Coordinates of C-alpha atoms and ligand atoms in Angstrom, one line a residue:
M108 CA 98.5 198.6 67.0
A109 CA 99.7 201.9 65.4
T110 CA 98.1 205.0 66.8
L111 CA 95.1 206.2 64.9
D112 CA 94.7 209.9 64.8
E113 CA 91.5 211.9 65.4
V114 CA 90.6 211.9 61.7
A115 CA 91.1 208.1 61.4
R116 CA 89.0 207.5 64.5
T117 CA 86.2 209.8 63.2
V118 CA 86.1 208.1 59.8
L119 CA 86.1 204.6 61.3
R120 CA 83.4 205.5 63.8
E121 CA 81.1 207.1 61.3
R122 CA 81.5 204.7 58.4
Y123 CA 83.4 201.5 59.1
L124 CA 82.8 200.1 62.6
R125 CA 79.9 197.7 63.0
Q126 CA 76.7 199.0 64.4
D127 CA 73.7 197.3 65.9
E128 CA 70.2 197.9 64.5
A129 CA 69.8 201.0 66.7
G130 CA 72.9 202.5 65.1
T131 CA 75.2 202.1 68.1
V132 CA 78.8 201.3 67.3
I133 CA 79.6 197.8 68.6
E134 CA 83.2 197.3 67.7
T135 CA 86.5 199.1 68.3
P136 CA 89.0 199.8 65.5
D137 CA 91.2 197.0 66.8
E138 CA 88.2 194.6 66.6
L139 CA 87.6 195.8 63.0
F140 CA 91.2 194.9 62.0
R141 CA 90.8 191.5 63.7
R142 CA 87.4 190.9 62.0
V143 CA 88.9 191.6 58.6
A144 CA 92.1 189.6 59.1
D145 CA 90.2 186.6 60.4
A146 CA 87.5 186.7 57.7
V147 CA 90.1 186.9 54.9
A148 CA 92.5 184.3 56.3
A149 CA 89.7 181.8 56.5
A150 CA 90.5 181.2 52.8
E151 CA 93.8 179.6 53.8
D152 CA 94.3 175.8 53.8
D153 CA 96.9 175.6 56.5
D154 CA 98.0 177.9 59.2
V155 CA 94.8 179.9 59.2
E156 CA 95.5 181.4 62.6
G157 CA 99.1 182.3 61.8
T158 CA 98.1 184.0 58.6
A159 CA 95.3 185.8 60.3
D160 CA 97.8 187.2 62.8
R161 CA 100.1 188.4 60.1
F162 CA 97.2 190.1 58.3
Y163 CA 96.1 191.7 61.6
D164 CA 99.6 192.9 62.3
A165 CA 99.9 194.6 58.9
L166 CA 96.4 196.2 59.1
S167 CA 96.7 197.4 62.6
A168 CA 100.2 198.8 62.0
L169 CA 98.6 200.7 59.1
E170 CA 101.2 199.2 56.7
F171 CA 98.6 197.7 54.3
L172 CA 94.9 198.4 54.0
P173 CA 92.4 196.8 51.6
N174 CA 89.7 198.9 49.8
S175 CA 86.8 200.1 51.8
P176 CA 84.3 197.3 51.0
T177 CA 86.7 194.8 52.5
L178 CA 87.1 196.9 55.7
M179 CA 83.3 197.4 55.9
N180 CA 82.0 194.0 54.9
A181 CA 84.5 191.2 55.7
G182 CA 83.2 189.0 58.4
T183 CA 79.7 190.5 58.2
D184 CA 76.5 189.3 56.5
L185 CA 77.3 191.4 53.5
H186 CA 80.5 189.7 52.4
Q187 CA 81.2 191.6 49.1
L188 CA 84.8 192.8 49.3
A189 CA 85.5 194.3 45.9
A190 CA 85.5 198.1 45.1
C191 CA 85.7 197.9 41.3
F192 CA 83.3 196.5 38.7
V193 CA 82.6 196.8 35.0
L194 CA 79.3 195.8 33.5
P195 CA 78.3 195.4 29.8
I196 CA 75.6 197.5 28.1
E197 CA 74.3 196.3 24.8
D198 CA 72.0 198.3 22.4
S199 CA 68.7 197.0 23.9
L200 CA 66.3 198.0 26.6
V201 CA 66.6 194.6 28.2
S202 CA 70.4 194.9 28.4
I203 CA 70.3 198.5 29.7
F204 CA 67.8 197.7 32.5
E205 CA 69.3 194.4 33.4
T206 CA 72.6 196.2 33.9
L207 CA 70.8 199.0 35.8
K208 CA 69.5 196.4 38.3
R209 CA 72.9 194.8 38.7
T210 CA 74.4 198.2 39.2
A211 CA 72.0 198.8 42.1
L212 CA 73.0 195.5 43.6
I213 CA 76.7 196.3 43.3
H214 CA 76.3 199.8 44.8
Q215 CA 74.3 198.3 47.7
S216 CA 77.2 196.0 48.4
G217 CA 79.7 198.8 48.4
G218 CA 81.2 198.5 44.9
G219 CA 81.6 201.1 42.2
T220 CA 80.7 200.5 38.6
G221 CA 82.0 201.4 35.1
F222 CA 80.3 201.0 31.8
S223 CA 80.9 201.7 28.1
F224 CA 77.8 203.3 26.6
S225 CA 79.3 203.0 23.1
K226 CA 77.1 200.3 21.8
I227 CA 73.9 202.3 22.3
R228 CA 72.5 203.7 19.1
P229 CA 72.7 207.5 18.7
V230 CA 70.1 210.1 19.3
G231 CA 67.5 210.1 16.5
D232 CA 68.3 206.7 15.2
V233 CA 65.4 204.3 14.4
V234 CA 63.8 202.1 16.9
A235 CA 62.2 199.3 14.9
K236 CA 60.0 197.8 17.6
T237 CA 58.1 201.0 18.3
G238 CA 58.7 202.9 15.1
G239 CA 60.1 205.7 17.3
V240 CA 63.4 207.5 17.5
A241 CA 66.2 206.6 19.8
S242 CA 67.1 208.9 22.7
G243 CA 70.9 208.0 22.7
P244 CA 73.5 207.0 25.3
V245 CA 73.5 210.2 27.3
S246 CA 69.8 210.0 28.1
F247 CA 70.2 206.4 29.3
M248 CA 73.2 207.5 31.5
R249 CA 70.8 209.8 33.3
I250 CA 68.8 206.8 34.5
F251 CA 71.9 205.3 36.0
D252 CA 72.7 208.6 37.6
V253 CA 69.3 208.9 39.2
A254 CA 69.3 205.3 40.4
T255 CA 72.7 205.8 42.0
E256 CA 71.5 208.8 43.9
Q257 CA 69.0 206.6 45.7
I258 CA 71.2 203.8 46.8
K259 CA 73.9 204.2 49.5
Q260 CA 76.8 201.9 49.2
G261 CA 76.7 199.3 51.9
G262 CA 74.3 201.7 53.6
R263 CA 77.3 204.1 54.1
R264 CA 78.1 206.1 51.0
R265 CA 76.6 206.9 47.7
G266 CA 77.7 204.9 44.7
A267 CA 80.2 206.0 42.0
N268 CA 80.2 205.3 38.3
M269 CA 82.4 205.7 35.3
G270 CA 80.7 206.4 32.0
V271 CA 82.7 205.7 28.9
L272 CA 81.9 206.7 25.3
D273 CA 84.0 206.1 22.2
A274 CA 85.3 209.3 20.5
S275 CA 83.8 207.8 17.3
H276 CA 80.3 207.6 18.6
P277 CA 77.9 210.1 16.8
D278 CA 76.8 211.5 20.2
V279 CA 80.3 212.2 21.4
R280 CA 79.7 216.0 21.7
A281 CA 76.7 215.5 23.9
F282 CA 78.7 213.1 26.0
V283 CA 81.6 215.5 26.4
T284 CA 79.4 218.4 27.4
A285 CA 77.1 216.2 29.6
K286 CA 78.4 217.5 32.9
H287 CA 78.5 221.2 31.9
E288 CA 75.3 222.0 33.7
A289 CA 75.9 222.3 37.4
D290 CA 74.9 219.2 39.3
A291 CA 74.3 217.1 36.1
F292 CA 75.6 213.5 36.4
R293 CA 77.0 214.1 39.9
N294 CA 77.4 210.4 40.4
F295 CA 79.5 209.9 37.3
N296 CA 83.0 210.4 36.2
L297 CA 83.2 210.5 32.4
S298 CA 85.9 209.4 30.1
V299 CA 86.1 209.6 26.3
A300 CA 87.6 206.4 24.9
T301 CA 90.3 207.0 22.2
D302 CA 92.4 204.8 20.1
A303 CA 95.1 205.0 17.5
A304 CA 92.6 206.0 14.7
F305 CA 91.6 209.0 16.8
W306 CA 95.2 210.1 17.5
D307 CA 96.3 209.5 13.9
A308 CA 93.4 211.8 12.8
V309 CA 94.4 214.5 15.3
E310 CA 98.0 214.3 14.0
S311 CA 97.2 214.2 10.3
G312 CA 94.2 216.5 10.2
E313 CA 92.4 213.9 8.0
P314 CA 88.7 213.6 8.6
Y315 CA 87.6 211.3 11.5
D316 CA 84.6 209.0 11.1
L317 CA 81.7 209.1 13.5
V318 CA 80.1 205.6 13.2
N319 CA 76.6 204.5 14.2
P320 CA 77.3 201.4 16.4
R321 CA 74.1 199.7 15.4
T322 CA 74.7 199.8 11.6
G323 CA 78.4 200.3 11.4
E324 CA 77.7 203.2 9.0
T325 CA 79.7 206.4 9.0
V326 CA 77.2 209.1 9.7
D327 CA 79.6 212.0 9.9
R328 CA 83.2 213.0 9.1
V329 CA 84.6 215.4 11.6
D330 CA 87.8 217.1 12.6
A331 CA 89.3 215.0 15.4
D332 CA 91.3 218.0 16.6
A333 CA 88.0 219.9 17.2
I334 CA 86.8 217.0 19.3
L335 CA 90.0 217.0 21.3
D336 CA 89.6 220.8 21.8
L337 CA 86.0 220.3 23.0
I338 CA 87.2 217.7 25.5
A339 CA 90.0 220.0 26.7
E340 CA 87.5 222.9 27.0
L341 CA 85.1 220.9 29.2
A342 CA 87.9 219.3 31.2
W343 CA 89.2 222.9 31.8
A344 CA 85.8 224.1 33.0
T345 CA 84.6 221.1 35.0
G346 CA 87.4 218.5 35.4
D347 CA 85.3 216.1 33.1
P348 CA 85.7 214.3 30.9
G349 CA 89.0 212.5 31.2
L350 CA 90.5 210.4 28.4
L351 CA 91.1 206.7 28.2
F352 CA 93.7 205.3 25.8
L353 CA 91.9 202.1 24.9
D354 CA 94.6 200.9 22.5
E355 CA 97.2 201.2 25.2
I356 CA 94.9 199.4 27.6
N357 CA 94.2 196.6 25.2
T358 CA 97.9 196.2 24.3
H359 CA 98.3 195.2 28.0
N360 CA 95.1 193.2 28.2
P361 CA 96.3 190.0 29.9
T362 CA 93.5 187.9 28.5
P363 CA 92.8 189.1 24.9
A364 CA 91.1 185.8 24.1
L365 CA 88.3 186.7 26.5
G366 CA 87.6 189.9 24.7
R367 CA 88.4 193.6 24.4
I368 CA 88.5 195.9 27.4
E369 CA 86.1 198.9 26.9
A370 CA 85.8 200.5 30.3
T371 CA 87.3 201.0 33.7
N372 CA 86.0 201.3 37.3
P373 CA 84.8 204.7 38.6
C374 CA 88.2 206.3 39.2
G375 CA 89.9 204.8 36.2
E376 CA 92.6 202.7 37.9
V377 CA 91.2 199.3 36.8
P378 CA 90.4 198.5 33.2
L379 CA 88.2 195.4 33.3
L380 CA 86.3 193.1 30.9
P381 CA 82.5 193.0 31.3
Y382 CA 81.5 191.4 34.6
E383 CA 85.0 191.4 36.0
A384 CA 85.6 192.9 39.5
C385 CA 88.8 193.6 41.3
I386 CA 89.7 193.9 45.0
L387 CA 92.4 196.5 45.8
G388 CA 94.8 197.0 48.6
S389 CA 97.4 199.6 49.3
V390 CA 100.8 199.6 51.0
N391 CA 101.4 202.7 53.1
L392 CA 104.8 203.9 51.8
G393 CA 105.1 206.3 54.8
E394 CA 105.7 203.2 56.9
M395 CA 108.2 201.7 54.5
T396 CA 111.2 203.9 55.3
D397 CA 114.0 203.4 57.8
G398 CA 115.4 206.8 58.7
D399 CA 115.9 208.6 55.4
K400 CA 116.2 205.4 53.4
I401 CA 113.5 203.2 51.7
D402 CA 113.2 200.0 53.6
R403 CA 113.1 197.7 50.6
E404 CA 112.9 194.5 52.6
K405 CA 109.9 195.7 54.6
L406 CA 108.2 196.9 51.4
A407 CA 108.8 193.5 49.7
R408 CA 107.5 191.7 52.8
T409 CA 104.4 193.9 52.9
V410 CA 103.7 193.4 49.2
R411 CA 103.9 189.6 49.6
L412 CA 101.4 189.8 52.4
G413 CA 99.2 192.1 50.4
V414 CA 99.0 189.9 47.3
R415 CA 98.2 186.9 49.5
F416 CA 95.6 188.9 51.4
L417 CA 93.9 189.9 48.2
D418 CA 94.0 186.4 46.7
D419 CA 92.4 185.1 49.8
A420 CA 89.9 188.0 49.8
L421 CA 88.8 186.9 46.3
D422 CA 88.0 183.4 47.6
V423 CA 85.9 184.5 50.6
S424 CA 84.1 187.4 48.8
T425 CA 80.6 186.9 47.6
F426 CA 79.5 188.7 44.4
P427 CA 76.1 190.1 43.7
V428 CA 75.3 188.2 40.5
A429 CA 76.4 184.9 39.0
D430 CA 77.9 186.4 35.9
I431 CA 80.3 188.4 38.0
E432 CA 81.2 185.5 40.2
R433 CA 82.1 183.5 37.0
A434 CA 84.2 186.3 35.5
V435 CA 86.0 187.0 38.7
S436 CA 86.9 183.4 39.3
R437 CA 88.2 183.0 35.7
T438 CA 90.9 185.8 35.9
R439 CA 91.4 186.4 39.6
K440 CA 92.5 190.0 39.1
V441 CA 93.8 191.8 42.2
G442 CA 95.4 195.2 42.5
V443 CA 98.1 195.9 45.1
G444 CA 99.2 199.5 45.0
V445 CA 100.6 202.3 47.2
M446 CA 99.5 205.3 49.2
G447 CA 101.6 207.7 51.1
F448 CA 104.0 208.3 48.2
H449 CA 104.5 211.9 49.2
D450 CA 105.1 210.9 52.8
M451 CA 107.9 208.7 51.7
L452 CA 109.4 211.5 49.7
V453 CA 109.4 213.7 52.7
D454 CA 111.0 211.0 54.9
I455 CA 113.8 210.5 52.4
G456 CA 114.2 214.2 51.7
V457 CA 113.1 214.3 48.0
A458 CA 111.0 217.1 46.5
Y459 CA 107.8 215.9 44.6
D460 CA 108.6 218.0 41.5
S461 CA 112.2 216.7 41.1
D462 CA 113.7 214.1 38.8
E463 CA 114.7 212.2 41.9
A464 CA 111.0 211.8 42.8
V465 CA 110.4 210.2 39.4
A466 CA 113.3 207.9 40.1
V467 CA 111.9 206.9 43.5
A468 CA 108.5 206.2 41.8
D469 CA 110.2 204.0 39.3
E470 CA 112.3 202.2 42.0
V471 CA 109.4 201.6 44.4
M472 CA 106.9 200.4 41.8
Q473 CA 109.4 198.2 40.1
L474 CA 110.0 196.5 43.4
V475 CA 106.3 196.3 44.2
S476 CA 105.5 194.8 40.7
E477 CA 108.4 192.2 40.8
T478 CA 107.4 191.1 44.3
A479 CA 103.8 190.9 43.4
W480 CA 104.4 188.7 40.4
E481 CA 106.8 186.5 42.3
T482 CA 104.1 186.1 45.0
S483 CA 101.5 185.3 42.3
R484 CA 103.8 182.7 40.8
R485 CA 104.2 181.1 44.2
L486 CA 100.5 181.1 44.9
A487 CA 100.0 179.4 41.5
E488 CA 102.4 176.6 42.6
E489 CA 100.4 176.3 45.8
R490 CA 96.9 176.8 44.6
G491 CA 97.0 176.5 40.8
P492 CA 97.1 179.3 38.2
F493 CA 94.0 181.4 37.4
P494 CA 91.6 179.1 35.5
V495 CA 92.0 180.7 32.0
W496 CA 95.8 181.1 32.4
S497 CA 96.5 178.9 29.4
E498 CA 94.5 181.3 27.2
S499 CA 96.4 184.3 28.6
V500 CA 99.6 186.2 27.6
F501 CA 101.6 184.6 30.5
D502 CA 104.2 181.9 29.8
D503 CA 104.6 181.0 33.5
P504 CA 101.7 179.9 35.6
V505 CA 100.5 182.8 37.8
R506 CA 97.6 183.0 40.2
N507 CA 96.2 186.3 39.0
A508 CA 95.7 188.0 35.6
T509 CA 96.8 191.3 37.2
T510 CA 98.5 192.1 40.4
T511 CA 99.0 195.9 40.6
T512 CA 96.9 199.0 40.5
I513 CA 97.3 202.6 42.0
A514 CA 94.0 203.4 43.7
P515 CA 93.0 206.9 44.8
T516 CA 92.8 205.7 48.4
G517 CA 90.4 208.6 49.1
T518 CA 89.2 207.1 52.4
I519 CA 91.6 204.4 53.4
S520 CA 94.5 207.0 53.3
M521 CA 92.5 209.0 56.0
I522 CA 92.4 205.9 58.1
A523 CA 96.1 205.3 57.6
G524 CA 97.0 208.9 58.2
A525 CA 98.8 208.8 54.8
T526 CA 98.9 211.1 51.8
A527 CA 96.4 209.8 49.2
G528 CA 97.7 207.4 46.6
I529 CA 100.6 208.9 44.7
E530 CA 99.3 212.5 44.9
P531 CA 101.1 215.4 46.4
I532 CA 99.6 216.9 49.5
Y533 CA 96.7 219.3 49.3
N534 CA 98.2 221.5 52.0
V535 CA 100.1 220.9 55.3
V536 CA 96.9 221.9 57.2
Y537 CA 93.4 222.3 55.8
E538 CA 89.8 221.7 56.6
K539 CA 88.5 218.7 54.6
Q540 CA 84.8 218.9 53.7
V541 CA 83.9 215.4 55.0
L542 CA 81.7 214.4 57.9
G543 CA 80.9 218.0 58.7
G544 CA 84.5 219.1 58.4
L545 CA 87.7 217.5 59.5
E546 CA 90.9 219.2 60.3
M547 CA 93.7 217.6 58.3
V548 CA 97.2 218.3 59.7
N549 CA 100.3 216.9 58.2
D550 CA 102.2 215.1 61.1
R551 CA 105.5 215.2 59.3
F552 CA 105.3 218.9 58.8
V553 CA 104.4 219.5 62.5
E554 CA 107.3 217.2 63.6
I555 CA 109.8 219.0 61.4
A556 CA 108.5 222.4 62.5
K557 CA 108.9 221.5 66.1
A558 CA 112.4 220.0 65.6
R559 CA 113.5 223.0 63.6
G560 CA 112.0 225.5 66.0
F561 CA 109.6 227.3 63.7
Y562 CA 106.4 225.7 65.1
D563 CA 103.7 227.9 66.4
E564 CA 99.9 227.7 66.5
D565 CA 99.4 231.0 64.7
L566 CA 101.6 229.8 61.8
L567 CA 99.3 226.7 61.4
T568 CA 96.2 228.9 61.5
D569 CA 97.7 231.2 58.8
L570 CA 98.6 228.2 56.6
K571 CA 95.1 226.8 56.7
D572 CA 93.8 229.4 54.3
R573 CA 96.5 228.7 51.7
T574 CA 97.0 226.2 48.9
S575 CA 100.7 226.7 49.0
I576 CA 103.3 227.4 51.7
Q577 CA 106.0 228.5 49.3
D578 CA 105.8 232.2 50.0
V579 CA 105.7 231.9 53.8
D580 CA 108.9 233.4 55.2
A581 CA 108.8 231.7 58.6
I582 CA 109.3 228.3 56.9
P583 CA 112.9 227.4 55.8
A584 CA 113.4 226.9 52.1
D585 CA 114.5 223.2 52.3
V586 CA 111.3 222.4 54.3
K587 CA 109.1 224.2 51.8
R588 CA 110.6 222.1 49.0
L589 CA 109.5 218.9 50.7
F590 CA 105.9 220.2 51.2
Q591 CA 105.0 221.3 47.7
T592 CA 101.3 221.1 47.3
A593 CA 99.3 219.8 44.4
H594 CA 99.1 223.4 43.2
D595 CA 102.9 223.9 43.3
V596 CA 103.8 220.9 41.3
P597 CA 103.8 221.8 37.6
P598 CA 101.4 219.7 35.4
E599 CA 104.3 218.0 33.5
R600 CA 105.8 216.8 36.7
H601 CA 102.4 215.3 37.7
V602 CA 102.4 213.4 34.4
A603 CA 106.0 212.3 34.8
V604 CA 105.2 210.7 38.2
Q605 CA 102.1 209.1 36.9
A606 CA 104.0 207.7 33.9
A607 CA 106.8 206.3 36.2
F608 CA 104.2 204.4 38.2
Q609 CA 102.2 203.3 35.2
H610 CA 105.3 201.7 33.6
H611 CA 105.3 199.1 36.4
V612 CA 101.5 198.8 37.0
D613 CA 99.4 196.0 35.3
N614 CA 96.1 197.8 35.7
A615 CA 96.1 201.6 35.7
V616 CA 97.0 204.6 37.9
S617 CA 94.5 206.9 39.6
K618 CA 96.0 210.4 39.4
T619 CA 94.7 213.9 39.0
V620 CA 96.9 216.4 37.2
N621 CA 96.4 219.7 38.8
L622 CA 96.5 222.9 36.8
P623 CA 96.6 226.5 38.2
S624 CA 93.4 228.5 37.9
D625 CA 95.0 230.7 35.1
A626 CA 95.8 227.7 33.0
S627 CA 94.4 227.8 29.4
V628 CA 92.4 225.2 27.5
D629 CA 95.6 224.7 25.5
D630 CA 97.5 223.8 28.6
V631 CA 94.9 221.0 29.2
R632 CA 95.5 219.8 25.6
T633 CA 99.3 219.8 26.3
V634 CA 98.7 217.5 29.3
F635 CA 96.5 215.2 27.2
L636 CA 99.2 215.0 24.5
A637 CA 102.0 214.4 27.1
A638 CA 99.8 211.6 28.6
R639 CA 99.4 210.0 25.2
D640 CA 103.2 210.3 24.5
Q641 CA 104.2 208.7 27.8
G642 CA 102.1 205.6 27.4
L643 CA 99.5 206.3 30.1
K644 CA 96.2 204.4 30.0
G645 CA 94.1 207.4 31.0
I646 CA 94.4 211.0 32.2
T647 CA 92.3 213.3 34.4
V648 CA 93.0 217.0 34.9
F649 CA 91.6 219.4 37.5
R650 CA 92.1 223.1 37.2
S651 CA 92.1 225.0 40.4
G652 CA 88.8 226.9 40.7
A653 CA 87.0 224.7 38.2
R654 CA 83.8 223.1 39.5
P655 CA 84.7 220.8 42.4
E656 CA 84.6 217.1 41.4
Q657 CA 81.5 215.6 42.7
V658 CA 81.7 211.9 42.7
L659 CA 84.9 211.5 44.6
G660 CA 85.7 215.1 45.4
D661 CA 86.1 216.4 48.9
D662 CA 83.7 214.0 50.5
P663 CA 84.5 210.5 49.4
L664 CA 82.2 209.3 52.2
K665 CA 79.0 210.8 51.1
Ligands
LIG171 O1 89.9 204.6 49.9 P1 88.8 203.7 49.4 O2 89.2 202.2 49.5 O3 87.5 204.0 50.0 O4 88.5 204.0 47.8 P2 89.4 204.7 46.7 O5 90.8 204.1 46.7 O6 89.3 206.2 46.8 O7 88.6 204.2 45.4 C1 88.8 202.9 44.9 C2 87.6 202.5 44.1 O8 86.5 202.3 45.0 C3 87.1 203.5 43.1 O9 87.7 203.5 41.9 C4 85.7 203.0 43.0 O10 85.7 201.8 42.1 C5 85.3 202.6 44.4 N1 84.6 203.7 45.1 C6 83.2 203.7 45.1 O11 82.6 202.9 44.4 N2 82.5 204.7 45.7 C7 83.2 205.7 46.4 N3 82.5 206.7 47.0 C8 84.6 205.7 46.4 C9 85.3 204.7 45.8

């Protein structure tokens, strides 16, 4: 078993290890990995034990970790293993409250939920049954927010939601400004859904129609550019909303015959049809190097194991409601991704803001994607293709409608001792506001500092108050280049890395584009336009000093 650092041990103890009714921890980290490996491998037909051992080896070596619900729930009474769900909301009280109930059940089982509120009639519209006036999508979102507040996921953390509204909805302005008030919608990330009609109107300056979803009537004609400005202004101030590019998402919808995708899971990395869910897992790239080279063989081997693990996990997972069970078993979506991208760059001596980093992103994700699809094809030969494969876009039988996703890995990266997802580091040493404060120290930095003879405790203490080490004289320039922080990397380089990954990812990429505190609203707009240009499926910005993100900000465990 790889060595777990102090942070990993604390996170596991506080949130993941099984407890008895009195709250006493009754398993070790090693037993957790064994429990998860055994429970997932139970889906295998032959060689259950051999497969369980291989899963255990990869988990305990911190080479591959599944999403939190799998680590928490596999092999326990609550056998729900997926992190990501999307539920439908129609324009009726029955639908809204049915989905609210299902949301509660999903949160209770450890999953996060996304919804499009676009079908709900706008504020002031008629309500025939009562002769009253409608209160609009934003007011119904509030009910979901309040319900979420009360339910801890799997008893261990609060739930997370993604709220989506079409840019053409008459209430779009109220939606865009919904999180402006401090503490409003703290359990929601928000995304405005855009499509070609919106971007054409931004470009041409032609009026853009706001349409009542109940009647199909145009109720207003507005300047799309002004809407985009408002989105940029609020994103500048609060980090929300982000944007979804629904046309791009639906161009890559693997099962268009089953319907149009309208929403994603809470962090945006998995666009899903209503009732679909997805189990994620991430390969730790920091463990996929050999000296200063990428170990392609080990990476491919780990991805093969990861896809098999997630396909098994789908079979042994329970789902909170029958509609979800049905939707999941039709398309069998899984998402293998990566964490520790910045760690890998450090190991191979590449600066995050360089063209070479983009080339590494491209090389790594191409290999991950090709290997994942090859594995899914083999699984189809062994176990049959996903049930609606013949109605899908694929010519060859494959076991899963999607195989790849880049998750934020907010918590599992802390267990793995890896940099989160594909993000640059926050700093080489800092205090993370989780579980009462955890000291995060970058092992690679400490190792290099010791080897190069500039390590001392006082230096680390000094670095702790910074968000960049670039102007610290005691650190050699070539080392500083390797440890660029999220604040050092220019926004356009964040977008370039995201795009390089997205080009090889079936689902989407979770990434925050950091902007300096003195960035302008126009800079946010520029990032949005670059994201659109480069074929991203969504984009989220965060300006340093803007309100801290609440749902999945500093404390992903809350
Ligand atoms: O690292 P971990 O597996 O805990 O999660 P992540 O990679 O940071 O987030 C993956 C997905 O888990 C999110 O997009 C959500 O769907 C879900 N999630 C959640 O429901 N609640 C949280 N507090 C964190 C994540």
